[in-house]
Coordinates of C-alpha atoms and ligand atoms in Angstrom, one line a residue:
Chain A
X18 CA 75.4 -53.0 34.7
X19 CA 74.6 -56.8 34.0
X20 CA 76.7 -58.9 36.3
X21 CA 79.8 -60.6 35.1
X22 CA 82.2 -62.9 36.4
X23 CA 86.1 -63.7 36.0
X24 CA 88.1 -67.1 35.4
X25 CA 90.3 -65.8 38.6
X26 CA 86.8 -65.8 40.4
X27 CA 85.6 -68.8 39.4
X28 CA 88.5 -70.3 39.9
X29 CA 88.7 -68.8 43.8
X30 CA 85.4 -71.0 44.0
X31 CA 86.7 -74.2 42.6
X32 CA 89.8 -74.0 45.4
X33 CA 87.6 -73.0 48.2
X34 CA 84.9 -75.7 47.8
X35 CA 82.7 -73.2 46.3
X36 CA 82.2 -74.0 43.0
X37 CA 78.2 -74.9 41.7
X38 CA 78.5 -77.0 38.2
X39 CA 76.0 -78.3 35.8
X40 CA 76.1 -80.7 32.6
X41 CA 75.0 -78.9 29.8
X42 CA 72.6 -81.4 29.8
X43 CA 70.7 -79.9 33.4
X44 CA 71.4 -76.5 32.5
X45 CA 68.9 -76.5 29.3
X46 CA 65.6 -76.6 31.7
X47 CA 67.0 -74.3 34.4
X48 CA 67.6 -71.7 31.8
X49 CA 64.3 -72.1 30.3
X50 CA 62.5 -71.8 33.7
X51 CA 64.4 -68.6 35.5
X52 CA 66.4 -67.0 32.9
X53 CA 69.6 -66.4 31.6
X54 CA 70.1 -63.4 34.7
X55 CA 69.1 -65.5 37.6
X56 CA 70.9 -69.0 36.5
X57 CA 73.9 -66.9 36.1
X58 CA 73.8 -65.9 39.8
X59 CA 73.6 -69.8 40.7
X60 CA 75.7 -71.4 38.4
X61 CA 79.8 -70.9 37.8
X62 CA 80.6 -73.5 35.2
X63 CA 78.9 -75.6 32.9
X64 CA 80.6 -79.1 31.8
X65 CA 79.9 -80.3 28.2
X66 CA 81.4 -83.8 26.5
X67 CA 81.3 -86.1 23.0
X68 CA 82.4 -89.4 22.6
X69 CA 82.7 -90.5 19.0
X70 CA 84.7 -92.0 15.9
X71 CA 87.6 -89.1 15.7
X72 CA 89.3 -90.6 12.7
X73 CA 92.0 -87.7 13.2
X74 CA 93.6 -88.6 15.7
X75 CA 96.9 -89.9 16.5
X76 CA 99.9 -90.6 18.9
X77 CA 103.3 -89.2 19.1
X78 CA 105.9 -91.4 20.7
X79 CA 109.7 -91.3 21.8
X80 CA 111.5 -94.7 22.5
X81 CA 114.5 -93.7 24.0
X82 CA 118.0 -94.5 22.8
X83 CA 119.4 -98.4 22.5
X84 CA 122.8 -99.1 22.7
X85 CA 124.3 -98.8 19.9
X86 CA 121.9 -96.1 18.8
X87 CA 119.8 -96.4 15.7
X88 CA 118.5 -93.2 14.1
X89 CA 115.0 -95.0 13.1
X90 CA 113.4 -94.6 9.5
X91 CA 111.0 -97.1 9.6
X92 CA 109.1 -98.1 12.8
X93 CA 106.2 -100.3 12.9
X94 CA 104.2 -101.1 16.3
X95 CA 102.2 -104.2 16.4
X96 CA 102.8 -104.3 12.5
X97 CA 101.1 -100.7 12.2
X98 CA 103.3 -98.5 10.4
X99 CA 104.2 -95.2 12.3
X100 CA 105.7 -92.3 10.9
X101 CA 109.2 -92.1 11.6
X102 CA 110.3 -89.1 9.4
X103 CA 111.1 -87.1 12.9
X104 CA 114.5 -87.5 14.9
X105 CA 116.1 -91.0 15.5
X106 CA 113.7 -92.1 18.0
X107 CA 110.5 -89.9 17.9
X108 CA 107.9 -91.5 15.6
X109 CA 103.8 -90.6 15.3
X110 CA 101.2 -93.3 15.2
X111 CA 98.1 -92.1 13.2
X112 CA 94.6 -94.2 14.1
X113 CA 93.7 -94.8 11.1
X114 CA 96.7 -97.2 9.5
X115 CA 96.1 -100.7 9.1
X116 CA 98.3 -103.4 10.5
X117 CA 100.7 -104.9 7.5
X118 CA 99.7 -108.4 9.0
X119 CA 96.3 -108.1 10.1
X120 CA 94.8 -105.8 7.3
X121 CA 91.9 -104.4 7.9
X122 CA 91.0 -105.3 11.3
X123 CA 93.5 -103.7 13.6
X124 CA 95.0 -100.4 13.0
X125 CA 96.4 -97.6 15.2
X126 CA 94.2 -97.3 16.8
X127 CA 94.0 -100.4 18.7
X128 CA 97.7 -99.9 19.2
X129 CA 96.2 -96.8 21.0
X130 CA 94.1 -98.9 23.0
X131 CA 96.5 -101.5 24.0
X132 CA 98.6 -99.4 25.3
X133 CA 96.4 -97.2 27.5
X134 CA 95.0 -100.2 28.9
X135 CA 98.5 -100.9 30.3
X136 CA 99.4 -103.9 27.7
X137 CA 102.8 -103.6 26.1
X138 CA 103.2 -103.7 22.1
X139 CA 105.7 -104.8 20.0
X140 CA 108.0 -101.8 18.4
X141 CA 110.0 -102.8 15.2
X142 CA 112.0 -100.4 13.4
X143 CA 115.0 -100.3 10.9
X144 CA 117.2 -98.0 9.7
X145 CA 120.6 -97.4 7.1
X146 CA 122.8 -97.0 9.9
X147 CA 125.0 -93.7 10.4
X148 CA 128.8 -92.9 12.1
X149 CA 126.6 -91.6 15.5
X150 CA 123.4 -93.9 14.4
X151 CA 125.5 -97.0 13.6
X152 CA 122.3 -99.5 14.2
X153 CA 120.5 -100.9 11.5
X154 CA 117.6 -102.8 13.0
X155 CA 115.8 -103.4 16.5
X156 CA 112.7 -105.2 17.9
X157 CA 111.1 -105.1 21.4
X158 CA 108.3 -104.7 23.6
X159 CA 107.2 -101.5 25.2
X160 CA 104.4 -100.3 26.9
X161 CA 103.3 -96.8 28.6
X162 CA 106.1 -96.9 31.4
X163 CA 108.8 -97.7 29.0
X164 CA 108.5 -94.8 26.8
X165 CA 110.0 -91.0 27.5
X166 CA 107.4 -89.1 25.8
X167 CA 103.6 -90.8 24.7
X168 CA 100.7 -88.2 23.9
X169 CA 98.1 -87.7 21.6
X170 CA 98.2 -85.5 19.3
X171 CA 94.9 -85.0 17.6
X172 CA 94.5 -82.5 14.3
X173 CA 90.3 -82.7 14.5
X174 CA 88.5 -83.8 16.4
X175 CA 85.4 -82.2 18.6
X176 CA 83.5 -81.4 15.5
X177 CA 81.0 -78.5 16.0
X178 CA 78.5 -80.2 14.5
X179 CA 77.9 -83.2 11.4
X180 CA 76.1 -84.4 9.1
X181 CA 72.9 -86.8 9.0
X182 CA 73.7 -89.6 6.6
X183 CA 71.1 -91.1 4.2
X184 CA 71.6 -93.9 0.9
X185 CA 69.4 -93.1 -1.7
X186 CA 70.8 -96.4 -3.8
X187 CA 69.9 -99.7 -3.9
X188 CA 72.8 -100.9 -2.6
X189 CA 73.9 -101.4 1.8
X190 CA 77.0 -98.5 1.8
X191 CA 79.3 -99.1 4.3
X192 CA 80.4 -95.9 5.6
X193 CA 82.8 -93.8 8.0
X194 CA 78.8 -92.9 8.8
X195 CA 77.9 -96.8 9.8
X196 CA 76.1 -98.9 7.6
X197 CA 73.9 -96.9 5.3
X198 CA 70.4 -99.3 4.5
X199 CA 69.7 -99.2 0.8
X200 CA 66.8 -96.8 -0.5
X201 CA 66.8 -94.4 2.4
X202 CA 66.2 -97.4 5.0
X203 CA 67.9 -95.4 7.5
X204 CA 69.8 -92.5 8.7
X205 CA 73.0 -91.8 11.1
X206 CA 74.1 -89.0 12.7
X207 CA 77.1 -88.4 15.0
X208 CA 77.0 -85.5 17.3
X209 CA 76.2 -85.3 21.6
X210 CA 73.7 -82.2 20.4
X211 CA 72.7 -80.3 23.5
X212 CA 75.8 -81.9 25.1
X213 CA 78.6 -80.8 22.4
X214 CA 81.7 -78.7 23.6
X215 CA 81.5 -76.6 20.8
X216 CA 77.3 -76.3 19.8
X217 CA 77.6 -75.0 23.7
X218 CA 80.5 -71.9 22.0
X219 CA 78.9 -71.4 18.8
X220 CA 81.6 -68.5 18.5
X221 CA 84.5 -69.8 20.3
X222 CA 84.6 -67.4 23.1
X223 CA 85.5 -69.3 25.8
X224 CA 86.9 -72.4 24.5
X225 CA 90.1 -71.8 22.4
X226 CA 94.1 -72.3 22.3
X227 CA 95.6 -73.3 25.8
X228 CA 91.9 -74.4 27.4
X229 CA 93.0 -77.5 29.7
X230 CA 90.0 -80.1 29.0
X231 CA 89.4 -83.9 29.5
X232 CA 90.9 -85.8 26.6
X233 CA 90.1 -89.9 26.6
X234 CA 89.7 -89.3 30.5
X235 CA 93.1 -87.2 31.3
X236 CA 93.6 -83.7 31.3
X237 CA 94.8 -82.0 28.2
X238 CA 94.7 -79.2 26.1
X239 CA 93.0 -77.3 23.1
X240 CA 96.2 -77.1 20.6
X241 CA 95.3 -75.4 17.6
X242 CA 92.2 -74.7 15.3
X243 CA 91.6 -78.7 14.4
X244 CA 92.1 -79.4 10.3
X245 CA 88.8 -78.3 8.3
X246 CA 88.0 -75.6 10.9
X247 CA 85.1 -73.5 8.8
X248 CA 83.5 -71.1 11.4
X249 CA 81.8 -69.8 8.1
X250 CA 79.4 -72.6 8.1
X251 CA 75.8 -71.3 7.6
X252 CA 74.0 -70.4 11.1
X253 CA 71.0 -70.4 12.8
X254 CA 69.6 -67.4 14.6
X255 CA 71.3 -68.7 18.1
X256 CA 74.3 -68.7 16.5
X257 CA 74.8 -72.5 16.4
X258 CA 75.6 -74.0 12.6
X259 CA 73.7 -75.8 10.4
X260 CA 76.1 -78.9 9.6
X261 CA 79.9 -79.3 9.8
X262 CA 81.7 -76.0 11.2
X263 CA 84.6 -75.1 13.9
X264 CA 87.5 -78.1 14.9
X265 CA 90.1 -78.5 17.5
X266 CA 93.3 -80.0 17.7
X267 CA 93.9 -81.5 21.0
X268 CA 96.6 -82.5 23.0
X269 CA 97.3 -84.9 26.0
X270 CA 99.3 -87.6 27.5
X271 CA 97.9 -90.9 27.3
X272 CA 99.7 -91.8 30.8
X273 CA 96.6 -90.6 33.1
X274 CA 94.3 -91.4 30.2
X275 CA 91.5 -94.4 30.5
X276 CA 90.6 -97.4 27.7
X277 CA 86.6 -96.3 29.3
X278 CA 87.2 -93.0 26.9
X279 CA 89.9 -94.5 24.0
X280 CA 87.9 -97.1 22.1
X281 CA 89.4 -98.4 18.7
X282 CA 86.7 -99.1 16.2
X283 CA 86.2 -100.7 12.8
X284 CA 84.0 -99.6 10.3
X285 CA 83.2 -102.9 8.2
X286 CA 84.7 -102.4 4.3
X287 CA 85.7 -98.3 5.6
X288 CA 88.6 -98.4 8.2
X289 CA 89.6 -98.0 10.9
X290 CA 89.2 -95.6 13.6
X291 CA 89.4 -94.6 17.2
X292 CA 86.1 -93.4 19.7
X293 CA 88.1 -90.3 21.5
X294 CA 86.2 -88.8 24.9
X295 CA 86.2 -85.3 25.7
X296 CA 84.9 -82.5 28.2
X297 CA 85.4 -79.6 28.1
X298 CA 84.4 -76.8 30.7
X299 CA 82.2 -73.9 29.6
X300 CA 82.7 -71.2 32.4
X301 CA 79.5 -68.8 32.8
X302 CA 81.3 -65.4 33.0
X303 CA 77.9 -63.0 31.4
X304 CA 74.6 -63.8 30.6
X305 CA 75.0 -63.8 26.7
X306 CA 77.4 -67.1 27.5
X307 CA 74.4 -68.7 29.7
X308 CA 71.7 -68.0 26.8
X309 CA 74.2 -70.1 24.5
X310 CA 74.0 -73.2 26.9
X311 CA 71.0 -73.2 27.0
X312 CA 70.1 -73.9 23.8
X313 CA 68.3 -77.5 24.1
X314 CA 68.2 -79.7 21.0
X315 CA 64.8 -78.4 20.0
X316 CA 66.9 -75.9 18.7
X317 CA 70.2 -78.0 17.1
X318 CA 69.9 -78.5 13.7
X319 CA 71.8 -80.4 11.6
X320 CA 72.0 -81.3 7.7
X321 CA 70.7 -84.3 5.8
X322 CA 72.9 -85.8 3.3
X323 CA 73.0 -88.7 0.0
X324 CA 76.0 -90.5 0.9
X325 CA 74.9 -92.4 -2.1
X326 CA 75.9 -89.8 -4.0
X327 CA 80.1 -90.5 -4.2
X328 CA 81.3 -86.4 -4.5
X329 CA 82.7 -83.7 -2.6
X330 CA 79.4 -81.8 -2.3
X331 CA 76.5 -84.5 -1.8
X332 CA 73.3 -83.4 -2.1
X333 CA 71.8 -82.1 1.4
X334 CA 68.3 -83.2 1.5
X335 CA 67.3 -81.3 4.0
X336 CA 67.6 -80.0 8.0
X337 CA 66.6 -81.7 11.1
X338 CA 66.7 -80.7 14.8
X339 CA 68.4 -83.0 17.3
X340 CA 65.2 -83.3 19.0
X341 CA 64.1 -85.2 16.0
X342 CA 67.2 -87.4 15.4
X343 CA 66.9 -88.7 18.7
X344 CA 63.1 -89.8 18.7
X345 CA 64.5 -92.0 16.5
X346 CA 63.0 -91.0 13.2
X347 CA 63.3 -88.2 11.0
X348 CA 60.8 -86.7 8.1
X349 CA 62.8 -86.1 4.7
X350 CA 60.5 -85.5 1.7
X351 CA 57.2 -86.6 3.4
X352 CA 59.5 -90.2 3.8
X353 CA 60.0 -91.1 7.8
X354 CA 63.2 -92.5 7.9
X355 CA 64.6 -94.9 11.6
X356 CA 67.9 -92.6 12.7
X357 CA 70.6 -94.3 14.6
X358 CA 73.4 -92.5 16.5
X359 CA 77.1 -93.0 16.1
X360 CA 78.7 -91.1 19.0
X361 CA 77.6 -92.8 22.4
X362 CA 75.4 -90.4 24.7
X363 CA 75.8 -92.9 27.6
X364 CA 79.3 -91.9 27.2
X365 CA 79.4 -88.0 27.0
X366 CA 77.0 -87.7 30.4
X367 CA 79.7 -90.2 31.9
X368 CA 82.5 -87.5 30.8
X369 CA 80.4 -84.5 31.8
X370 CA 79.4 -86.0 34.6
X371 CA 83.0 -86.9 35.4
X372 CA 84.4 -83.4 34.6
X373 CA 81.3 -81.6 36.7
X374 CA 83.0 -83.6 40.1
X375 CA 86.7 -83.2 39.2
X376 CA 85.7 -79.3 39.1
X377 CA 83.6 -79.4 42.2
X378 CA 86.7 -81.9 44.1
X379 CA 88.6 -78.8 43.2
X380 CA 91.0 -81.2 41.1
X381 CA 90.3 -79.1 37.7
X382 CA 90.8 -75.7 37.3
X383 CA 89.6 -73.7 34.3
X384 CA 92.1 -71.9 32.3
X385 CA 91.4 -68.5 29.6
X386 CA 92.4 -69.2 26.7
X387 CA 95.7 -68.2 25.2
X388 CA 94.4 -67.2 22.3
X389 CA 91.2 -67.6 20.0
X390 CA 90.9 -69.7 17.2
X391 CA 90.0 -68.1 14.2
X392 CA 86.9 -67.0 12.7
X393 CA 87.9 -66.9 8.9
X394 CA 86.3 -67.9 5.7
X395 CA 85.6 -71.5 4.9
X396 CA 87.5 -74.7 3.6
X397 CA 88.9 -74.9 0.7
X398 CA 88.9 -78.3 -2.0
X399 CA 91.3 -79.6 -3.4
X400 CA 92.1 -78.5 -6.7
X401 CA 94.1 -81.1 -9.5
X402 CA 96.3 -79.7 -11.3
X403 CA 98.1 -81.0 -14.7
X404 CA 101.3 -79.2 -15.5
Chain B
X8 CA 53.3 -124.4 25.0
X9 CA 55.8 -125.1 22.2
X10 CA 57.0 -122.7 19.8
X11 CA 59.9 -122.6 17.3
X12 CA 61.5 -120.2 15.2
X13 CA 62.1 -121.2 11.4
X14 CA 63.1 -119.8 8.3
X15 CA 61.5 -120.9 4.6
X16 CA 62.4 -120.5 1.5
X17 CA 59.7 -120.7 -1.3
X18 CA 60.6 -121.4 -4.6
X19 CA 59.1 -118.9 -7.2
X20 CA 55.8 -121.0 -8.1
X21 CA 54.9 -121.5 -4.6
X22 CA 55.6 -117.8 -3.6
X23 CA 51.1 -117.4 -4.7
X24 CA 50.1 -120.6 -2.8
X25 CA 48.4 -119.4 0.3
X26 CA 50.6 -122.1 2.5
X27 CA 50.6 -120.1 5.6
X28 CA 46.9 -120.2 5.6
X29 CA 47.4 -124.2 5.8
X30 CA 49.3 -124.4 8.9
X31 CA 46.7 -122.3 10.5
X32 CA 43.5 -124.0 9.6
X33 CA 45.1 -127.5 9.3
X34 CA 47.6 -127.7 12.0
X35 CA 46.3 -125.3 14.2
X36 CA 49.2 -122.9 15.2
X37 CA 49.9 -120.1 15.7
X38 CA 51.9 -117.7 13.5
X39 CA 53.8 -114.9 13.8
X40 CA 56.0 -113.7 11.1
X41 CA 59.2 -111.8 12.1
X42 CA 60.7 -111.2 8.5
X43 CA 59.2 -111.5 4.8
X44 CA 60.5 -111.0 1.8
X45 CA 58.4 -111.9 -1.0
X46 CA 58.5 -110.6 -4.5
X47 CA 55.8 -112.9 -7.2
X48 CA 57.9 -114.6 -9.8
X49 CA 61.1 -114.6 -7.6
X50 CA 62.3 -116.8 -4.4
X51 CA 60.7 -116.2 -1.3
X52 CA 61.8 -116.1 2.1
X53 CA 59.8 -115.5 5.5
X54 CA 60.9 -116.3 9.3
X55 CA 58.3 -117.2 11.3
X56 CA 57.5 -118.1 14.6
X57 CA 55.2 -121.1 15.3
X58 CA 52.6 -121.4 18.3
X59 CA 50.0 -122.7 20.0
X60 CA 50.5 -126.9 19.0
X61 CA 52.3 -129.3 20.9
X62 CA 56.0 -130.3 19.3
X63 CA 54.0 -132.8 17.7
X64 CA 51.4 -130.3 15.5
X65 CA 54.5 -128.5 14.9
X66 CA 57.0 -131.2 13.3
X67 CA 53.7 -132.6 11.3
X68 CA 53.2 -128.5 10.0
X69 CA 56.7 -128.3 9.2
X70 CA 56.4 -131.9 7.2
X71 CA 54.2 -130.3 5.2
X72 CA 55.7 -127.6 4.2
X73 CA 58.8 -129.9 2.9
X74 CA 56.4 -132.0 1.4
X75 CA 55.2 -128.6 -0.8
X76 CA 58.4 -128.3 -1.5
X77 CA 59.6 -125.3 1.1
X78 CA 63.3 -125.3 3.0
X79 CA 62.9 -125.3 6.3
X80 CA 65.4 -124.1 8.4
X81 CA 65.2 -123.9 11.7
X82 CA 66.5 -120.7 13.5
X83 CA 68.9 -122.0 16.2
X84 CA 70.9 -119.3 16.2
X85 CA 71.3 -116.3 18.4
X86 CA 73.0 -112.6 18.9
X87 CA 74.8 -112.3 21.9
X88 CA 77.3 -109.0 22.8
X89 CA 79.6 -108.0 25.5
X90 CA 77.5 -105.2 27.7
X91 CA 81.0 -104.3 29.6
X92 CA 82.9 -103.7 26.4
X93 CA 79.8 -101.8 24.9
X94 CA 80.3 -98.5 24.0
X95 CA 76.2 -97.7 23.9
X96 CA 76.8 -95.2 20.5
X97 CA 74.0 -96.8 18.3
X98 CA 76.1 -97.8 15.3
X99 CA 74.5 -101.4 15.4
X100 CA 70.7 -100.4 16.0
X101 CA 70.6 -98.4 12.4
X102 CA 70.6 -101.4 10.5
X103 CA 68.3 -103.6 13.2
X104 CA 65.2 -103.1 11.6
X105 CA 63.1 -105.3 14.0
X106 CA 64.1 -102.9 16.8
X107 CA 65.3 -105.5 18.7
X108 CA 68.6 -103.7 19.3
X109 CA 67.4 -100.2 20.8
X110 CA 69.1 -97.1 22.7
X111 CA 67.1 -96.6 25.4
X112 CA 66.3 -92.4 25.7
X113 CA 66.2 -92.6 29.3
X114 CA 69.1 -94.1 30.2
X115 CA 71.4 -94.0 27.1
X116 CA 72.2 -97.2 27.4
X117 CA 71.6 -100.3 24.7
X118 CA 69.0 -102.5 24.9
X119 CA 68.7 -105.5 23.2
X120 CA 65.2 -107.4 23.3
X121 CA 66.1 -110.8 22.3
X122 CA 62.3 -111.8 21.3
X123 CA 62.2 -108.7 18.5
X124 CA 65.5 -111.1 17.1
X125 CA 65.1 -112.5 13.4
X126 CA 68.8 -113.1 13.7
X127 CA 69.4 -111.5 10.4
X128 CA 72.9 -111.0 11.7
X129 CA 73.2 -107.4 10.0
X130 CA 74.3 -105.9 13.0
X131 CA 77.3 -107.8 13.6
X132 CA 79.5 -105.9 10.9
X133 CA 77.6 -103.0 11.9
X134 CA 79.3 -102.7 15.4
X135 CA 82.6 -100.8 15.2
X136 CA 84.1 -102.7 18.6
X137 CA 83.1 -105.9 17.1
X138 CA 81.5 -107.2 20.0
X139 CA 78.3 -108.8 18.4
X140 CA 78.5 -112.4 18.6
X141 CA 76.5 -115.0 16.7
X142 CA 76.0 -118.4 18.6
X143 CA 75.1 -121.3 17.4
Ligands
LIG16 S1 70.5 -110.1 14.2 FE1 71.0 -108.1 15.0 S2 70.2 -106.7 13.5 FE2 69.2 -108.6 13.1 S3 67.3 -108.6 14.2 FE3 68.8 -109.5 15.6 S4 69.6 -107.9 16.8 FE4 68.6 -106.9 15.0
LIG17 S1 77.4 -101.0 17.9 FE1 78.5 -102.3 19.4 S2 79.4 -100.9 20.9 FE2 77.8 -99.7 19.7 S3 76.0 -100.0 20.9 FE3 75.9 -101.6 19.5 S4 76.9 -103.3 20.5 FE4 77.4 -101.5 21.7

């Protein structure tokens, strides 16, 4: 029988200094050269990491009680609006608002930012003022060690793959995909390829609900299936999909996170949004698991699409491989078109990199997951409805 | 060896006139142009960067120009970013069509070749951290 292997052995390893770990970046050629049987013999645990714009993403928070209490309906934080539709003194910060002062240049998630760097922000909040809740308004400062609770809560984020983004018009788009040159001048794309948690678990075997991972450079957890999770994306024959697919939700306290991996970001006349850093550990338990890291970016394909054109379903133009996207131009109806990445390589190897020595240190252990996420039918749209 | 960086504009009926040709043959320098945009019929604008004279061949080139009715400005500005609050994801090398802004494949990292500059100053929106600076 083919040999196997167990998180409860692996993880034996990782305790008793044992442990051998790889990027999914180093695996790709040791695969190729001895084989999915032989580099399973060698190697426990494979680390793979992205670092991009995550617009959805988001921070719960709990303030604690003043004296006299105030059951909080409003709440701003450095003038960004947080929702306070919870109990009297939880609230969620979303990365994307705007500030009510600053507009379009700070949001959430520089709120995010500041505090994780340790700076303290200014909360504001009003309410009507209840028998138990008899306050009516409050304004402070408070930072990281102030607050009870502080973690992120992000619905998507780790997208399985995305699109290429082209501008057939005449006009410069300014996009959630970067600045889109007129008449095709360019193309962006925004996924680590070979180095993406989930192109490395095409089918979500081994990363799913309750897997501890590194979230903006602290530990944290898989939550949920992320918002827009479509495992029914169209697939190549290695299993990997052809453009958007699978999403998680993630979870984590900010406290033992890093401002290197929480980056708030502004995409001129879009929005704002917030560069989120993950790892997550890909544990080698059969050889079916090590022939699915070792798919190199040769072999990564993703979809080519008109931003120009303003609709749900714009136009794909075509596929390219990551191989291609990262030479640093791509072919498109015989037209050879400058790419530019969105998500920072430099960063992912950092987080891989950083996740591979936390695992061999013996400071991360890998955990099964609770339960899978789902593999059901697509996303649906929105339909309008007049009644 | 001198050299200067300037940008002209040509009004539409001298966009035809072969007035590049002139610094060469009658002023002697060297040109290189960075950036041109030129449609007949329409204003014109090209960057250049002049060589080979002395400061001297170079003012008396750019005197001409003015006298044929060219703006001459001169490019005295320059792109400067942060490298430790640099993120290295890209987003401002898609619109730097010079390549002076570059990831490098190696390392990952970006580089930024200051002598590729036309300082068109497209990638300063185009950076999400806002880190790219203009100086004057
Ligand atoms: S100003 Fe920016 S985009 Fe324009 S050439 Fe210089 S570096 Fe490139
Ligand atoms: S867009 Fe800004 S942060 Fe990104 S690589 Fe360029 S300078 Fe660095």
């Amino acid at each position: 029988m083919a040999r196997t292997k167990t998180y409860e052995e692996i993880n034996e390893k990782i305790k008793s200094g044992k442990v051998t770990v790889v990027t999914a970046e180093e695996i790709i050629p040791m695969v190729k050269e001895e084989g999915p049987a032989a580099v399973l013999e060698k190697v426990d645990v494979v680390t793979t990491a992205t670092f991009g714009p995550m617009c959805s993403s988001g921070l719960f928070l709990n303030f604690g009680h003043s004296d006299p209490p105030i059951k909080m309906s409003k709440v701003w934080l450095n003038d960004v609006p947080a929702y306070a539709g919870l109990a009297a003194v939880d609230a969620y910060l979303g990365a994307t608002e705007l500030s009510e002062s600053q507009g379009a240049v700070y949001g959430g998630a520089h709120v995010i930012e500041e505090l994780v760097s340790g700076k303290k922000v200014r909360l504001r909040a009003i309410a009507g003022g209840t028998d138990c809740y008899p306050r009516r308004e409050i304004e402070t400062m408070v930072g990281l060690e102030d607050l009870n609770q502080v973690y992120l809560f992000n619905p998507r984020n780790a997208y399985q793959n995305y699109a290429v983004a082209v501008n057939s018009t005449s006009r410069t788009l300014y996009t959630y995909m970067g600045t889109l040159l007129p008449k095709f001048g360019n193309a962006t794309y925004s996924s680590a390829g070979e180095l993406s948690p989930l192109l490395n678990d095409p089918y979500y075997e081994v990363i799913g609900i309750g897997t501890r991972i590194l979230l903006g450079g602290g530990e944290g957890y898989v939550a949920w299936e992320g918002t827009q999770h479509n495992p029914a994306q169209k697939r190549n024959e290695n299993g990997t999909p052809v453009a958007a697919a699978g999403t998680l939700a993630v979870i984590g306290d900010l406290r033992g996170m890093k401002r290197d991996y929480l980056r708030a970001a502004v995409f001129h006349n879009y929005g704002v949004s917030l560069y989120v850093g993950i790892g997550i550990p890909i544990p080698l338990l059969n050889e079916e698991i090590v022939r699915r890291v070792g798919v190199s970016n040769e072999e990564l394909t993703a979809t080519v699409y008109d931003y120009g054109v303003p609709r749900r379903s714009r136009p794909a133009l075509g596929v390219v491989t990551y191989a291609e996207l990262r030479s640093g131009k791509i072919n498109i109806n015989n037209r050879s078109i400058p790419t530019a990445p969105l998500s920072s390589l430099y960063k992912a190897r950092q987080i891989a990199t950083e996740l591979k020595e936390r695992i061999i240190n013996g400071r991360f252990l890998l955990t099964a997951p609770v339960a899978k996420l789902p593999f059901r039918d697509g996303v649906k749209p929105l339909r309008e409805e007049v009644k | 060896m001198a050299k200067k960086r300037v940008v002209l504009t040509f009004p539409p009926e001298l966009t035809e006139k072969p007035i590049t040709y002139h610094l060469v043959k009658d002023f002697d320098l060297a040109i290189n142009i960075l950036r041109a945009k030129i449609t007949p019929g329409e204003e014109g604008k090209l960057v250049l960067e002049l060589s080979n004279g002395s400061e001297e061949m170079i003012k008396k080139g750019l005197d001409f120009l003015v006298q044929q009715g060219v703006g001459v400005e001169a490019v005295s500005k320059e792109i400067s970013f942060t490298d430790e609050d640099c993120i290295h994801c890209g987003a401002c090398t898609a619109v730097c069509q010079p390549g002076a802004l570059q990831i490098n494949p190696d390392t990952g990292r970006l580089r930024f070749e200051k002598e590729r500059c036309i300082v068109c100053e497209l990638c300063v929106p185009a950076c999400p951290l806002g880190i790219i600076k203009v100086l004057f």
